[in-house]
JSON list of C-alpha atoms in Angstrom, two decimals:
[
{"chain": "A", "resi": 1, "resn": "CYS", "atom": "CA", "xyz": [-70.26, -19.65, -82.64]},
{"chain": "A", "resi": 2, "resn": "GLY", "atom": "CA", "xyz": [-68.97, -23.12, -83.05]},
{"chain": "A", "resi": 3, "resn": "VAL", "atom": "CA", "xyz": [-69.38, -25.51, -85.39]},
{"chain": "A", "resi": 4, "resn": "ILE", "atom": "CA", "xyz": [-69.06, -29.39, -84.38]},
{"chain": "A", "resi": 5, "resn": "GLU", "atom": "CA", "xyz": [-66.56, -31.74, -85.35]},
{"chain": "A", "resi": 6, "resn": "PRO", "atom": "CA", "xyz": [-66.92, -35.68, -84.45]},
{"chain": "A", "resi": 7, "resn": "LEU", "atom": "CA", "xyz": [-64.27, -36.95, -82.88]},
{"chain": "A", "resi": 8, "resn": "ALA", "atom": "CA", "xyz": [-64.59, -40.15, -80.87]},
{"chain": "A", "resi": 9, "resn": "GLY", "atom": "CA", "xyz": [-66.83, -40.03, -77.71]},
{"chain": "A", "resi": 10, "resn": "ALA", "atom": "CA", "xyz": [-66.11, -36.56, -77.50]},
{"chain": "A", "resi": 11, "resn": "GLU", "atom": "CA", "xyz": [-66.93, -32.85, -79.33]},
{"chain": "A", "resi": 12, "resn": "ILE", "atom": "CA", "xyz": [-64.87, -29.73, -79.76]},
{"chain": "A", "resi": 13, "resn": "VAL", "atom": "CA", "xyz": [-66.45, -26.42, -79.39]},
{"chain": "A", "resi": 14, "resn": "THR", "atom": "CA", "xyz": [-65.01, -23.90, -81.82]},
{"chain": "A", "resi": 15, "resn": "LEU", "atom": "CA", "xyz": [-65.63, -20.47, -79.66]},
{"chain": "A", "resi": 16, "resn": "GLY", "atom": "CA", "xyz": [-65.12, -16.45, -81.71]},
{"chain": "A", "resi": 17, "resn": "ARG", "atom": "CA", "xyz": [-67.24, -12.85, -80.88]},
{"chain": "A", "resi": 18, "resn": "TYR", "atom": "CA", "xyz": [-70.35, -13.24, -78.74]},
{"chain": "A", "resi": 19, "resn": "PRO", "atom": "CA", "xyz": [-73.14, -12.11, -80.70]},
{"chain": "A", "resi": 20, "resn": "GLY", "atom": "CA", "xyz": [-73.53, -8.14, -79.64]},
{"chain": "A", "resi": 21, "resn": "PHE", "atom": "CA", "xyz": [-69.25, -7.49, -78.29]},
{"chain": "A", "resi": 22, "resn": "GLY", "atom": "CA", "xyz": [-68.44, -4.35, -79.63]},
{"chain": "A", "resi": 23, "resn": "GLY", "atom": "CA", "xyz": [-64.85, -5.01, -77.16]},
{"chain": "A", "resi": 24, "resn": "ALA", "atom": "CA", "xyz": [-62.28, -4.97, -78.86]},
{"chain": "A", "resi": 25, "resn": "ASP", "atom": "CA", "xyz": [-60.82, -8.08, -78.43]},
{"chain": "A", "resi": 26, "resn": "THR", "atom": "CA", "xyz": [-62.21, -11.13, -80.21]},
{"chain": "A", "resi": 27, "resn": "VAL", "atom": "CA", "xyz": [-62.08, -13.68, -78.17]},
{"chain": "A", "resi": 28, "resn": "ARG", "atom": "CA", "xyz": [-61.48, -17.74, -79.39]},
{"chain": "A", "resi": 29, "resn": "GLY", "atom": "CA", "xyz": [-60.52, -21.21, -78.55]},
{"chain": "A", "resi": 30, "resn": "MET", "atom": "CA", "xyz": [-61.38, -24.43, -78.64]},
{"chain": "A", "resi": 31, "resn": "MET", "atom": "CA", "xyz": [-63.32, -26.56, -76.44]},
{"chain": "A", "resi": 32, "resn": "LEU", "atom": "CA", "xyz": [-62.88, -30.11, -75.96]},
{"chain": "A", "resi": 33, "resn": "GLU", "atom": "CA", "xyz": [-65.83, -31.70, -74.31]},
{"chain": "A", "resi": 34, "resn": "LYS", "atom": "CA", "xyz": [-65.52, -35.52, -73.02]},
{"chain": "A", "resi": 35, "resn": "GLN", "atom": "CA", "xyz": [-67.51, -37.68, -71.37]},
{"chain": "A", "resi": 36, "resn": "VAL", "atom": "CA", "xyz": [-66.34, -39.28, -68.41]},
{"chain": "A", "resi": 37, "resn": "GLY", "atom": "CA", "xyz": [-67.48, -41.93, -66.51]},
{"chain": "A", "resi": 38, "resn": "SER", "atom": "CA", "xyz": [-71.35, -42.18, -67.31]},
{"chain": "A", "resi": 39, "resn": "SER", "atom": "CA", "xyz": [-71.84, -38.37, -65.31]},
{"chain": "A", "resi": 40, "resn": "SER", "atom": "CA", "xyz": [-69.54, -36.33, -65.70]},
{"chain": "A", "resi": 41, "resn": "VAL", "atom": "CA", "xyz": [-67.39, -33.72, -68.20]},
{"chain": "A", "resi": 42, "resn": "HIS", "atom": "CA", "xyz": [-63.87, -33.10, -69.31]},
{"chain": "A", "resi": 43, "resn": "PHE", "atom": "CA", "xyz": [-63.79, -29.21, -70.52]},
{"chain": "A", "resi": 44, "resn": "LYS", "atom": "CA", "xyz": [-60.10, -29.02, -72.02]},
{"chain": "A", "resi": 45, "resn": "GLY", "atom": "CA", "xyz": [-58.87, -26.38, -74.43]},
{"chain": "A", "resi": 46, "resn": "MET", "atom": "CA", "xyz": [-57.66, -23.03, -75.11]},
{"chain": "A", "resi": 47, "resn": "LEU", "atom": "CA", "xyz": [-59.13, -19.69, -75.27]},
{"chain": "A", "resi": 48, "resn": "THR", "atom": "CA", "xyz": [-57.12, -16.47, -77.14]},
{"chain": "A", "resi": 49, "resn": "GLY", "atom": "CA", "xyz": [-58.22, -12.78, -77.16]},
{"chain": "A", "resi": 50, "resn": "LEU", "atom": "CA", "xyz": [-58.73, -12.61, -73.41]},
{"chain": "A", "resi": 51, "resn": "GLU", "atom": "CA", "xyz": [-57.30, -9.49, -71.44]},
{"chain": "A", "resi": 52, "resn": "PRO", "atom": "CA", "xyz": [-54.48, -9.84, -70.34]},
{"chain": "A", "resi": 53, "resn": "SER", "atom": "CA", "xyz": [-53.47, -10.73, -67.00]},
{"chain": "A", "resi": 54, "resn": "VAL", "atom": "CA", "xyz": [-57.14, -11.82, -65.73]},
{"chain": "A", "resi": 55, "resn": "THR", "atom": "CA", "xyz": [-59.90, -14.52, -64.06]},
{"chain": "A", "resi": 56, "resn": "GLY", "atom": "CA", "xyz": [-62.55, -14.82, -65.57]},
{"chain": "A", "resi": 57, "resn": "GLY", "atom": "CA", "xyz": [-65.09, -15.97, -65.74]},
{"chain": "A", "resi": 58, "resn": "TRP", "atom": "CA", "xyz": [-66.79, -19.48, -68.55]},
{"chain": "A", "resi": 59, "resn": "HIS", "atom": "CA", "xyz": [-69.46, -21.85, -69.03]},
{"chain": "A", "resi": 60, "resn": "VAL", "atom": "CA", "xyz": [-72.57, -23.88, -70.81]},
{"chain": "A", "resi": 61, "resn": "HIS", "atom": "CA", "xyz": [-75.44, -21.66, -71.22]},
{"chain": "A", "resi": 62, "resn": "THR", "atom": "CA", "xyz": [-79.02, -22.93, -71.96]},
{"chain": "A", "resi": 63, "resn": "GLY", "atom": "CA", "xyz": [-79.13, -21.44, -75.39]},
{"chain": "A", "resi": 64, "resn": "TYR", "atom": "CA", "xyz": [-78.63, -23.85, -78.59]},
{"chain": "A", "resi": 65, "resn": "SER", "atom": "CA", "xyz": [-76.36, -21.18, -80.77]},
{"chain": "A", "resi": 66, "resn": "CYS", "atom": "CA", "xyz": [-74.71, -17.89, -80.74]},
{"chain": "A", "resi": 67, "resn": "ALA", "atom": "CA", "xyz": [-77.15, -16.07, -83.50]},
{"chain": "A", "resi": 68, "resn": "SER", "atom": "CA", "xyz": [-78.32, -13.75, -81.28]},
{"chain": "A", "resi": 69, "resn": "GLY", "atom": "CA", "xyz": [-77.24, -13.05, -77.58]},
{"chain": "A", "resi": 70, "resn": "SER", "atom": "CA", "xyz": [-81.21, -14.00, -77.14]},
{"chain": "A", "resi": 71, "resn": "ALA", "atom": "CA", "xyz": [-80.98, -17.19, -77.85]},
{"chain": "A", "resi": 72, "resn": "VAL", "atom": "CA", "xyz": [-77.91, -18.65, -74.81]},
{"chain": "A", "resi": 73, "resn": "GLY", "atom": "CA", "xyz": [-80.06, -18.01, -72.03]},
{"chain": "A", "resi": 74, "resn": "GLY", "atom": "CA", "xyz": [-78.68, -17.81, -68.47]},
{"chain": "A", "resi": 75, "resn": "HIS", "atom": "CA", "xyz": [-76.54, -20.54, -67.02]},
{"chain": "A", "resi": 76, "resn": "TYR", "atom": "CA", "xyz": [-77.42, -25.01, -67.43]},
{"chain": "A", "resi": 77, "resn": "PHE", "atom": "CA", "xyz": [-77.74, -26.43, -63.84]},
{"chain": "A", "resi": 78, "resn": "ASP", "atom": "CA", "xyz": [-81.02, -28.02, -64.52]},
{"chain": "A", "resi": 79, "resn": "GLY", "atom": "CA", "xyz": [-82.35, -30.18, -61.28]},
{"chain": "A", "resi": 80, "resn": "LEU", "atom": "CA", "xyz": [-79.93, -28.78, -59.49]},
{"chain": "A", "resi": 81, "resn": "THR", "atom": "CA", "xyz": [-79.94, -26.58, -55.65]},
{"chain": "A", "resi": 82, "resn": "ALA", "atom": "CA", "xyz": [-76.84, -24.54, -56.72]},
{"chain": "A", "resi": 83, "resn": "ASP", "atom": "CA", "xyz": [-75.22, -23.16, -59.42]},
{"chain": "A", "resi": 84, "resn": "PRO", "atom": "CA", "xyz": [-71.98, -24.89, -60.22]},
{"chain": "A", "resi": 85, "resn": "TRP", "atom": "CA", "xyz": [-71.08, -22.00, -63.29]},
{"chain": "A", "resi": 86, "resn": "THR", "atom": "CA", "xyz": [-69.92, -20.30, -60.45]},
{"chain": "A", "resi": 87, "resn": "ALA", "atom": "CA", "xyz": [-66.88, -17.55, -60.88]},
{"chain": "A", "resi": 88, "resn": "ASP", "atom": "CA", "xyz": [-65.11, -19.98, -58.29]},
{"chain": "A", "resi": 89, "resn": "ASN", "atom": "CA", "xyz": [-65.60, -23.22, -59.91]},
{"chain": "A", "resi": 90, "resn": "THR", "atom": "CA", "xyz": [-64.95, -22.20, -63.50]},
{"chain": "A", "resi": 91, "resn": "ASN", "atom": "CA", "xyz": [-62.49, -19.25, -64.16]},
{"chain": "A", "resi": 92, "resn": "TYR", "atom": "CA", "xyz": [-59.67, -19.32, -66.04]},
{"chain": "A", "resi": 93, "resn": "GLN", "atom": "CA", "xyz": [-56.19, -17.10, -65.52]},
{"chain": "A", "resi": 94, "resn": "SER", "atom": "CA", "xyz": [-55.27, -14.50, -68.41]},
{"chain": "A", "resi": 95, "resn": "ASP", "atom": "CA", "xyz": [-51.62, -14.88, -69.26]},
{"chain": "A", "resi": 96, "resn": "ALA", "atom": "CA", "xyz": [-49.58, -12.04, -70.34]},
{"chain": "A", "resi": 97, "resn": "ARG", "atom": "CA", "xyz": [-50.74, -12.37, -73.78]},
{"chain": "A", "resi": 98, "resn": "GLY", "atom": "CA", "xyz": [-54.54, -12.67, -73.78]},
{"chain": "A", "resi": 99, "resn": "VAL", "atom": "CA", "xyz": [-54.07, -16.94, -73.37]},
{"chain": "A", "resi": 100, "resn": "ALA", "atom": "CA", "xyz": [-55.57, -18.90, -70.89]},
{"chain": "A", "resi": 101, "resn": "ARG", "atom": "CA", "xyz": [-55.57, -22.99, -70.87]},
{"chain": "A", "resi": 102, "resn": "ILE", "atom": "CA", "xyz": [-59.47, -24.57, -69.48]},
{"chain": "A", "resi": 103, "resn": "ASP", "atom": "CA", "xyz": [-58.63, -27.83, -68.21]},
{"chain": "A", "resi": 104, "resn": "LYS", "atom": "CA", "xyz": [-61.96, -28.95, -65.72]},
{"chain": "A", "resi": 105, "resn": "LEU", "atom": "CA", "xyz": [-64.55, -31.61, -64.98]},
{"chain": "A", "resi": 106, "resn": "MET", "atom": "CA", "xyz": [-67.77, -31.25, -63.99]},
{"chain": "A", "resi": 107, "resn": "PRO", "atom": "CA", "xyz": [-69.42, -34.10, -62.68]},
{"chain": "A", "resi": 108, "resn": "GLU", "atom": "CA", "xyz": [-73.75, -34.69, -62.32]},
{"chain": "A", "resi": 109, "resn": "PHE", "atom": "CA", "xyz": [-73.02, -34.01, -66.53]},
{"chain": "A", "resi": 110, "resn": "SER", "atom": "CA", "xyz": [-73.04, -35.46, -68.55]},
{"chain": "A", "resi": 111, "resn": "LEU", "atom": "CA", "xyz": [-71.74, -35.39, -72.47]},
{"chain": "A", "resi": 112, "resn": "TYR", "atom": "CA", "xyz": [-75.18, -36.56, -74.35]},
{"chain": "A", "resi": 113, "resn": "SER", "atom": "CA", "xyz": [-77.81, -38.06, -73.34]},
{"chain": "A", "resi": 114, "resn": "GLY", "atom": "CA", "xyz": [-78.40, -38.28, -69.40]},
{"chain": "A", "resi": 115, "resn": "VAL", "atom": "CA", "xyz": [-77.83, -36.62, -66.90]},
{"chain": "A", "resi": 116, "resn": "ARG", "atom": "CA", "xyz": [-78.24, -32.65, -67.58]},
{"chain": "A", "resi": 117, "resn": "ALA", "atom": "CA", "xyz": [-76.69, -33.61, -71.03]},
{"chain": "A", "resi": 118, "resn": "VAL", "atom": "CA", "xyz": [-75.00, -30.19, -72.49]},
{"chain": "A", "resi": 119, "resn": "TYR", "atom": "CA", "xyz": [-74.79, -31.70, -75.86]},
{"chain": "A", "resi": 120, "resn": "GLY", "atom": "CA", "xyz": [-75.95, -28.23, -78.22]},
{"chain": "A", "resi": 121, "resn": "ARG", "atom": "CA", "xyz": [-75.30, -25.90, -75.69]},
{"chain": "A", "resi": 122, "resn": "ASP", "atom": "CA", "xyz": [-73.50, -22.59, -75.38]},
{"chain": "A", "resi": 123, "resn": "LEU", "atom": "CA", "xyz": [-70.01, -22.37, -74.41]},
{"chain": "A", "resi": 124, "resn": "VAL", "atom": "CA", "xyz": [-70.16, -18.73, -73.42]},
{"chain": "A", "resi": 125, "resn": "VAL", "atom": "CA", "xyz": [-67.01, -16.70, -72.15]},
{"chain": "A", "resi": 126, "resn": "HIS", "atom": "CA", "xyz": [-66.88, -12.94, -69.52]},
{"chain": "A", "resi": 127, "resn": "GLN", "atom": "CA", "xyz": [-64.27, -11.00, -69.23]},
{"chain": "A", "resi": 128, "resn": "ALA", "atom": "CA", "xyz": [-62.72, -10.44, -65.79]},
{"chain": "A", "resi": 129, "resn": "SER", "atom": "CA", "xyz": [-65.30, -6.94, -65.06]},
{"chain": "A", "resi": 130, "resn": "GLY", "atom": "CA", "xyz": [-67.87, -10.12, -65.84]},
{"chain": "A", "resi": 131, "resn": "PRO", "atom": "CA", "xyz": [-69.42, -8.78, -69.70]},
{"chain": "A", "resi": 132, "resn": "ARG", "atom": "CA", "xyz": [-70.27, -11.98, -71.98]},
{"chain": "A", "resi": 133, "resn": "SER", "atom": "CA", "xyz": [-67.17, -11.74, -74.64]},
{"chain": "A", "resi": 134, "resn": "GLY", "atom": "CA", "xyz": [-67.43, -15.34, -76.73]},
{"chain": "A", "resi": 135, "resn": "CYS", "atom": "CA", "xyz": [-69.05, -17.72, -77.61]},
{"chain": "A", "resi": 136, "resn": "GLY", "atom": "CA", "xyz": [-68.87, -21.51, -79.78]},
{"chain": "A", "resi": 137, "resn": "TYR", "atom": "CA", "xyz": [-71.82, -24.49, -79.38]},
{"chain": "A", "resi": 138, "resn": "LEU", "atom": "CA", "xyz": [-71.85, -27.92, -80.64]},
{"chain": "A", "resi": 139, "resn": "PRO", "atom": "CA", "xyz": [-74.97, -27.47, -83.44]},
{"chain": "A", "resi": 140, "resn": "MET", "atom": "CA", "xyz": [-77.48, -30.38, -82.75]},
{"chain": "A", "resi": 141, "resn": "GLY", "atom": "CA", "xyz": [-77.47, -32.61, -85.78]},
{"chain": "A", "resi": 142, "resn": "GLU", "atom": "CA", "xyz": [-75.84, -31.22, -88.41]},
{"chain": "A", "resi": 143, "resn": "VAL", "atom": "CA", "xyz": [-72.58, -32.68, -89.64]},
{"chain": "A", "resi": 144, "resn": "VAL", "atom": "CA", "xyz": [-69.71, -30.65, -90.48]},
{"chain": "A", "resi": 145, "resn": "LEU", "atom": "CA", "xyz": [-66.84, -32.07, -92.74]},
{"chain": "A", "resi": 146, "resn": "PRO", "atom": "CA", "xyz": [-63.80, -30.96, -93.36]},
{"chain": "A", "resi": 147, "resn": "PRO", "atom": "CA", "xyz": [-63.34, -29.87, -97.75]},
{"chain": "A", "resi": 148, "resn": "PRO", "atom": "CA", "xyz": [-61.47, -32.57, -99.51]},
{"chain": "A", "resi": 149, "resn": "PRO", "atom": "CA", "xyz": [-57.69, -32.47, -99.84]},
{"chain": "A", "resi": 150, "resn": "SER", "atom": "CA", "xyz": [-56.13, -30.65, -103.32]},
{"chain": "A", "resi": 151, "resn": "PRO", "atom": "CA", "xyz": [-54.48, -32.81, -105.64]},
{"chain": "A", "resi": 152, "resn": "PRO", "atom": "CA", "xyz": [-51.13, -34.26, -105.54]},
{"chain": "A", "resi": 153, "resn": "ALA", "atom": "CA", "xyz": [-48.70, -31.29, -107.76]},
{"chain": "A", "resi": 154, "resn": "PRO", "atom": "CA", "xyz": [-48.19, -32.77, -111.22]},
{"chain": "A", "resi": 155, "resn": "PRO", "atom": "CA", "xyz": [-44.35, -34.20, -111.16]},
{"chain": "A", "resi": 156, "resn": "PRO", "atom": "CA", "xyz": [-41.71, -31.56, -112.95]},
{"chain": "A", "resi": 157, "resn": "PRO", "atom": "CA", "xyz": [-41.09, -32.38, -116.91]},
{"chain": "A", "resi": 158, "resn": "LEU", "atom": "CA", "xyz": [-38.17, -33.01, -117.46]},
{"chain": "A", "resi": 159, "resn": "ILE", "atom": "CA", "xyz": [-35.45, -31.01, -118.60]},
{"chain": "A", "resi": 160, "resn": "GLY", "atom": "CA", "xyz": [-32.83, -32.49, -121.07]},
{"chain": "A", "resi": 161, "resn": "ALA", "atom": "CA", "xyz": [-34.90, -34.96, -122.13]},
{"chain": "A", "resi": 162, "resn": "SER", "atom": "CA", "xyz": [-37.19, -36.58, -125.01]},
{"chain": "A", "resi": 163, "resn": "ALA", "atom": "CA", "xyz": [-39.78, -39.50, -124.62]},
{"chain": "A", "resi": 164, "resn": "ALA", "atom": "CA", "xyz": [-40.72, -41.65, -127.42]},
{"chain": "A", "resi": 165, "resn": "VAL", "atom": "CA", "xyz": [-44.88, -43.08, -126.45]},
{"chain": "A", "resi": 166, "resn": "ARG", "atom": "CA", "xyz": [-45.92, -45.63, -128.95]},
{"chain": "A", "resi": 167, "resn": "ILE", "atom": "CA", "xyz": [-49.05, -46.94, -128.63]},
{"chain": "A", "resi": 168, "resn": "GLY", "atom": "CA", "xyz": [-49.75, -50.15, -130.42]},
{"chain": "A", "resi": 169, "resn": "ALA", "atom": "CA", "xyz": [-49.91, -54.74, -129.97]},
{"chain": "A", "resi": 170, "resn": "LEU", "atom": "CA", "xyz": [-47.10, -55.79, -128.29]},
{"chain": "A", "resi": 171, "resn": "PRO", "atom": "CA", "xyz": [-44.94, -58.18, -129.93]},
{"chain": "A", "resi": 172, "resn": "ALA", "atom": "CA", "xyz": [-46.16, -61.58, -129.47]}
]
């Protein structure tokens, strides 16, 4: 499933295993979704855990949760006459290690509001043979903050030296 992290006009979707997917590979990845102009979204990222050396698809779906397969829905293209998330338009090509890079501008979509906003919707990765194997989303209204950094380690003790501290009034 996915975790959101704010990033100046863009959002990061983290991807994991699709609910109920029983394949041997576990899809992982990150996708940066960024608004471009008033009616396009740029998708850029990397997927791992894919089948090696294949072509498969990735798409934005109608759902808002990766908790169950029934919550994911189908391709999201509300109001368009043709589905822009076809395999010819949003394919990935994995290398011999099962890694693929994504870099795609999708016109007629928006990130937050306006024409076909994708914010909060599921992003799904399909295997080459068709089954859904990965899922990620931007949880609407949630803010996930990273844990605070660990405090610095104390300095090492001085070896072979002694020190005395006297507390009292300073001389006039």
